């Protein structure tokens, strides 16, 4: 994979996006509920949440493909709520790519420029620049149907940036790719966004994608923003029980208070020595499963009335086996507690 290192000849002018009090219903179903969000110019923001949380509807409202029942959409301070999609300086890359199969790569990329009446000479230069930015400099004459999924996604990106929009919207653009290609494209997409400096809003259900790509993440639930923050904020300092349970993996551990206590698997230590009595913040159990997960191993331990999941580094130290008696322990500083009945 070749990483992008050069800035484009002419970078677009980024815009600040402001959503204020957005609301949208479909019959009796609330899709977006009093959502307010500001995305500074040049920032990369990801909307992340379960199916039906309102993230795609929010993106469609921003794109001009849906009208809110209430609220406003502002672009650098200008109210564009009633402006039609084709008149907004906003481009969207969809999961389906939405390429024209009867056109070659260059003509697909050139389409928005032709719609705007850009001269042929200028079109040729801009198309060449856009294809170079997505690492397809020699693909202009190829039919899009002859390209791989990853290459087609690059063409869709080139078409979205060819006329230098103020805002780029990404609607799960990498979800159809296999894991290794998706990870490679994530790196290239982030570098491209940084090189362009374009304000970018991504909708994704892939937590790893959101955590690795975005400057800030909006965790959505029932049409509302549960938390807005960096990857470290939402992962290490969840603002609600929903965020804590939704982002990453958690173990629920017993507590003497009327509270829900959670700890992440990577913070659970698994010891093979159970000769001494168990101390506070530790519990003995029997290993029920061990599986390899890349650079770590996942160990499932049945401890009395609960099963704990631990992520143990594969650093050469001996791992427990199924049936072994082990001791699970944790640092209380890593425990997150929420009141019973919290959401």
Coordinates of C-alpha atoms in Angstrom, one line a residue:
X1 CA 0.0 0.0 0.0
X2 CA 1.3 3.5 -0.9
X3 CA 0.7 6.2 1.6
X4 CA -0.3 9.7 0.5
X5 CA 2.4 12.2 1.4
X6 CA 1.9 15.1 -1.0
X7 CA -0.8 17.8 -0.7
X8 CA -3.2 18.3 -3.6
X9 CA -2.4 21.2 -5.9
X10 CA -5.5 23.1 -4.6
X11 CA -7.0 22.2 -1.3
X12 CA -10.7 22.9 -0.8
X13 CA -12.0 25.5 1.6
X14 CA -13.4 23.6 4.6
X15 CA -16.6 24.6 6.3
X16 CA -17.9 24.4 9.8
X17 CA -21.0 22.3 10.2
X18 CA -23.6 23.1 12.8
X19 CA -26.7 21.1 13.6
X20 CA -29.1 22.8 16.0
X21 CA -32.1 21.0 17.6
X22 CA -32.6 18.5 14.8
X23 CA -35.7 16.3 15.0
X24 CA -37.1 13.8 12.6
X25 CA -40.0 11.3 12.9
X26 CA -41.2 8.6 10.5
X27 CA -44.8 8.1 11.6
X28 CA -44.6 7.2 15.3
X29 CA -40.9 6.4 15.2
X30 CA -38.4 9.0 16.4
X31 CA -35.3 8.9 14.2
X32 CA -33.6 12.1 15.4
X33 CA -34.5 13.7 18.7
X34 CA -33.3 17.3 19.5
X35 CA -29.8 16.7 18.2
X36 CA -27.3 19.5 18.3
X37 CA -23.7 19.2 17.1
X38 CA -20.9 21.5 15.9
X39 CA -18.1 20.1 13.6
X40 CA -15.3 22.7 13.2
X41 CA -13.8 23.2 9.8
X42 CA -11.4 20.4 8.8
X43 CA -12.4 18.0 11.6
X44 CA -13.2 14.3 11.0
X45 CA -16.2 13.2 13.0
X46 CA -17.8 9.8 13.2
X47 CA -21.4 9.0 14.0
X48 CA -21.5 5.6 15.7
X49 CA -24.3 3.7 17.2
X50 CA -26.6 0.6 16.9
X51 CA -29.0 0.2 14.0
X52 CA -31.9 2.6 14.3
X53 CA -30.0 5.1 16.4
X54 CA -30.5 7.9 13.9
X55 CA -27.0 8.2 12.5
X56 CA -27.9 7.6 8.9
X57 CA -30.9 9.9 9.1
X58 CA -28.7 12.7 10.5
X59 CA -26.3 12.2 7.6
X60 CA -29.1 12.4 5.1
X61 CA -30.4 15.6 6.7
X62 CA -26.9 17.1 6.4
X63 CA -26.7 16.0 2.8
X64 CA -30.1 17.5 2.0
X65 CA -31.6 14.2 1.1
X66 CA -34.1 14.5 4.0
X67 CA -35.8 17.5 5.6
X68 CA -35.9 17.7 9.4
X69 CA -39.2 18.2 11.1
X70 CA -37.5 20.7 13.4
X71 CA -34.1 22.3 13.7
X72 CA -31.5 23.9 11.4
X73 CA -28.4 22.9 9.4
X74 CA -25.8 25.6 9.1
X75 CA -22.7 25.7 6.9
X76 CA -20.1 28.2 8.1
X77 CA -22.9 30.2 9.7
X78 CA -25.3 30.1 6.7
X79 CA -28.6 28.3 7.1
X80 CA -28.9 25.7 4.4
X81 CA -31.8 23.7 5.9
X82 CA -34.1 24.4 3.0
X83 CA -31.3 24.3 0.3
X84 CA -31.7 21.3 -2.1
X85 CA -29.0 18.6 -2.0
X86 CA -27.5 19.5 -5.4
X87 CA -27.0 23.1 -4.4
X88 CA -25.1 22.3 -1.2
X89 CA -21.3 22.3 -1.3
X90 CA -21.4 18.9 0.3
X91 CA -20.6 15.5 -1.4
X92 CA -21.4 12.0 -0.2
X93 CA -19.7 8.7 -0.7
X94 CA -22.2 5.8 -0.3
X95 CA -21.7 2.2 0.7
X96 CA -22.9 1.1 -2.8
X97 CA -20.3 3.5 -4.5
X98 CA -23.1 4.6 -6.9
X99 CA -20.9 4.5 -9.9
X100 CA -22.2 4.6 -13.5
X101 CA -21.4 1.2 -15.0
X102 CA -21.6 2.4 -18.6
X103 CA -18.9 5.1 -18.0
X104 CA -15.2 4.6 -17.6
X105 CA -13.3 5.7 -14.5
X106 CA -12.5 9.2 -15.8
X107 CA -16.0 9.9 -16.9
X108 CA -17.4 8.8 -13.5
X109 CA -15.0 11.1 -11.7
X110 CA -15.8 14.0 -14.2
X111 CA -19.5 13.7 -13.8
X112 CA -20.1 16.4 -11.1
X113 CA -17.8 18.8 -13.0
X114 CA -19.8 18.4 -16.2
X115 CA -23.0 19.0 -14.3
X116 CA -21.5 22.3 -13.2
X117 CA -20.4 23.3 -16.7
X118 CA -16.6 23.2 -16.0
X119 CA -14.5 23.5 -19.1
X120 CA -13.0 20.4 -20.7
X121 CA -9.5 21.5 -20.1
X122 CA -10.2 22.1 -16.4
X123 CA -12.0 18.8 -16.1
X124 CA -9.0 16.8 -17.5
X125 CA -6.7 18.4 -14.9
X126 CA -9.0 18.0 -12.0
X127 CA -9.8 14.4 -12.8
X128 CA -6.1 13.6 -13.1
X129 CA -5.4 15.3 -9.7
X130 CA -8.3 13.4 -8.0
X131 CA -7.2 10.0 -9.4
X132 CA -3.6 10.7 -8.3
X133 CA -4.8 11.5 -4.8
X134 CA -6.6 8.1 -4.5
X135 CA -3.6 6.2 -6.0
X136 CA -5.3 5.4 -9.4
X137 CA -3.4 7.8 -11.8
X138 CA -3.5 5.4 -14.8
X139 CA -7.0 4.0 -14.4
X140 CA -8.9 6.8 -16.2
X141 CA -9.7 4.8 -19.4
X142 CA -10.7 1.6 -17.6
X143 CA -14.3 0.5 -17.3
X144 CA -15.4 0.7 -13.6
X145 CA -16.9 -2.8 -13.9
X146 CA -13.3 -4.2 -14.4
X147 CA -12.1 -2.8 -11.1
X148 CA -12.0 -4.5 -7.7
X149 CA -14.2 -3.4 -4.8
X150 CA -11.4 -1.4 -3.3
X151 CA -10.6 0.3 -6.6
X152 CA -14.2 1.2 -7.1
X153 CA -14.3 2.7 -3.7
X154 CA -11.3 4.9 -4.6
X155 CA -13.1 6.0 -7.8
X156 CA -16.1 7.0 -5.7
X157 CA -13.8 9.0 -3.4
X158 CA -12.2 10.7 -6.3
X159 CA -15.6 11.7 -7.7
X160 CA -16.6 13.1 -4.3
X161 CA -13.4 15.3 -4.0
X162 CA -12.9 16.3 -7.6
X163 CA -14.7 19.6 -7.3
X164 CA -13.3 20.3 -3.8
X165 CA -16.4 20.3 -1.6
X166 CA -16.5 22.1 1.7
X167 CA -17.8 19.0 3.5
X168 CA -17.4 15.3 2.7
X169 CA -20.0 12.8 4.0
X170 CA -19.1 9.1 4.2
X171 CA -22.0 6.6 4.5
X172 CA -20.4 3.4 5.6
X173 CA -18.1 3.5 2.5
X174 CA -15.9 0.6 3.5
X175 CA -18.4 -1.9 4.9
X176 CA -18.5 -4.0 1.7
X177 CA -14.8 -4.6 1.7
X178 CA -13.0 -7.6 3.3
X179 CA -11.2 -6.9 6.6
X180 CA -7.7 -6.6 5.3
X181 CA -8.6 -4.3 2.5
X182 CA -10.9 -2.3 4.8
X183 CA -8.1 -1.7 7.2
X184 CA -5.7 -0.6 4.4
X185 CA -8.4 1.8 3.0
X186 CA -9.0 3.2 6.5
X187 CA -5.3 4.3 6.6
X188 CA -5.5 5.9 3.1
X189 CA -8.9 7.5 3.8
X190 CA -7.5 9.2 7.0
X191 CA -4.4 10.4 5.2
X192 CA -6.5 11.7 2.3
X193 CA -8.8 13.6 4.6
X194 CA -5.8 15.2 6.4
X195 CA -4.2 16.2 3.1
X196 CA -7.4 17.8 1.8
X197 CA -8.2 19.4 5.2
X198 CA -11.9 18.8 4.3
X199 CA -14.6 18.7 7.0
X200 CA -15.7 15.1 7.1
X201 CA -18.6 13.2 8.7
X202 CA -18.5 9.4 8.7
X203 CA -21.4 7.1 9.5
X204 CA -20.3 3.6 10.5
X205 CA -21.4 0.7 12.6
X206 CA -17.7 -0.4 12.8
X207 CA -16.3 0.6 16.2
X208 CA -12.7 0.0 15.3
X209 CA -13.2 2.2 12.2
X210 CA -14.6 5.0 14.2
X211 CA -12.0 4.8 17.0
X212 CA -9.1 4.8 14.5
X213 CA -10.3 7.4 12.0
X214 CA -12.1 10.1 13.7
X215 CA -10.9 13.2 15.6
X216 CA -14.2 13.0 17.6
X217 CA -16.9 10.3 17.9
X218 CA -20.6 10.9 18.4
X219 CA -22.2 7.9 20.2
X220 CA -25.8 7.9 19.2
X221 CA -28.8 6.2 20.8
X222 CA -32.5 6.6 20.2
X223 CA -31.9 9.7 18.0
X224 CA -29.7 11.5 20.6
X225 CA -26.0 12.0 21.2
X226 CA -25.1 10.0 24.3
X227 CA -21.5 11.3 24.2
X228 CA -19.3 13.4 22.0
X229 CA -15.6 13.0 22.5
X230 CA -12.3 11.6 21.3
X231 CA -11.6 7.8 21.0
X232 CA -10.0 8.0 24.5
X233 CA -13.0 9.8 25.9
X234 CA -15.6 7.3 24.8
X235 CA -13.5 4.2 25.4
X236 CA -11.8 5.1 28.7
X237 CA -14.3 7.6 30.2
X238 CA -17.8 6.6 29.0
X239 CA -20.4 9.2 30.0
X240 CA -23.3 6.7 30.4
X241 CA -23.9 3.0 31.0
X242 CA -25.1 2.7 27.4
X243 CA -21.8 4.1 26.1
X244 CA -19.8 1.8 28.4
X245 CA -21.6 -1.3 27.3
X246 CA -21.8 -0.3 23.6
X247 CA -18.1 0.7 23.0
X248 CA -15.8 -2.3 23.2
X249 CA -16.3 -5.2 25.6
X250 CA -17.1 -5.2 29.3
X251 CA -17.3 -7.6 32.2
X252 CA -20.0 -6.9 34.8
X253 CA -18.5 -7.7 38.3
X254 CA -20.4 -7.9 41.6
X255 CA -20.4 -5.0 44.0
X256 CA -21.7 -4.5 47.5
X257 CA -23.3 -1.2 46.6
X258 CA -26.5 -0.6 44.6
X259 CA -24.4 -0.1 41.4
X260 CA -23.4 -1.7 38.2
X261 CA -19.6 -2.2 38.0
X262 CA -17.9 -2.8 34.7
X263 CA -14.3 -3.7 33.7
X264 CA -12.8 -4.3 30.3
X265 CA -11.2 -7.7 29.5
X266 CA -7.8 -6.2 28.9
X267 CA -7.8 -5.0 32.6
X268 CA -8.5 -8.5 34.0
X269 CA -5.3 -10.3 35.1
X270 CA -5.3 -14.1 35.1
X271 CA -3.0 -15.7 37.6
X272 CA -2.1 -19.4 37.8
X273 CA -1.2 -19.3 41.5
X274 CA -4.2 -19.8 43.7
X275 CA -2.4 -21.0 46.8
X276 CA -3.1 -17.9 48.9
X277 CA -6.6 -16.7 49.8
X278 CA -8.2 -14.4 47.3
X279 CA -7.8 -10.7 48.1
X280 CA -10.2 -7.8 47.4
X281 CA -10.8 -7.2 43.7
X282 CA -10.0 -10.8 42.9
X283 CA -11.9 -14.0 42.4
X284 CA -11.0 -17.7 41.7
X285 CA -12.5 -19.7 38.9
X286 CA -12.1 -22.4 36.3
X287 CA -11.0 -21.8 32.7
X288 CA -13.7 -22.6 30.3
X289 CA -12.1 -21.5 27.0
X290 CA -8.9 -20.1 25.5
X291 CA -8.8 -18.6 22.0
X292 CA -6.2 -16.6 20.0
X293 CA -7.2 -13.1 19.0
X294 CA -4.2 -11.6 17.2
X295 CA -1.6 -10.2 19.7
X296 CA -3.7 -11.4 22.7
X297 CA -5.5 -14.5 23.8
X298 CA -9.1 -14.4 25.1
X299 CA -9.5 -16.5 28.3
X300 CA -13.0 -17.3 29.6
X301 CA -13.1 -18.0 33.3
X302 CA -16.2 -19.2 35.2
X303 CA -16.2 -17.7 38.6
X304 CA -19.1 -18.7 40.9
X305 CA -22.1 -16.9 39.4
X306 CA -20.4 -15.1 36.6
X307 CA -18.1 -15.7 33.6
X308 CA -15.2 -13.2 33.1
X309 CA -13.5 -12.6 29.9
X310 CA -9.8 -11.6 30.0
X311 CA -7.5 -10.5 27.2
X312 CA -4.0 -11.8 28.0
X313 CA -1.0 -10.6 26.0
X314 CA 0.8 -13.3 23.9
X315 CA 4.2 -12.4 25.2
X316 CA 5.7 -15.8 25.7
X317 CA 4.4 -16.3 29.3
X318 CA 2.5 -19.6 29.8
X319 CA -1.2 -19.4 29.2
X320 CA -3.8 -21.3 31.2
X321 CA -5.5 -24.3 29.8
X322 CA -9.2 -25.3 29.8
X323 CA -9.9 -26.8 33.2
X324 CA -7.2 -25.0 35.1
X325 CA -8.1 -23.2 38.3
X326 CA -7.0 -19.6 38.1
X327 CA -7.3 -16.3 39.9
X328 CA -8.8 -13.2 38.2
X329 CA -7.9 -9.8 39.6
X330 CA -8.1 -6.2 38.6
X331 CA -7.1 -2.7 39.6
X332 CA -10.1 -0.9 41.0
X333 CA -8.9 2.3 39.1
X334 CA -10.1 0.5 35.9
X335 CA -13.6 -0.2 37.2
X336 CA -16.4 2.0 35.9
X337 CA -19.5 2.2 38.1
X338 CA -23.0 3.4 37.3
X339 CA -26.1 3.6 39.5
X340 CA -28.6 0.7 39.2
X341 CA -31.3 1.6 36.8
X342 CA -28.9 3.9 34.8
X343 CA -29.2 3.9 31.0

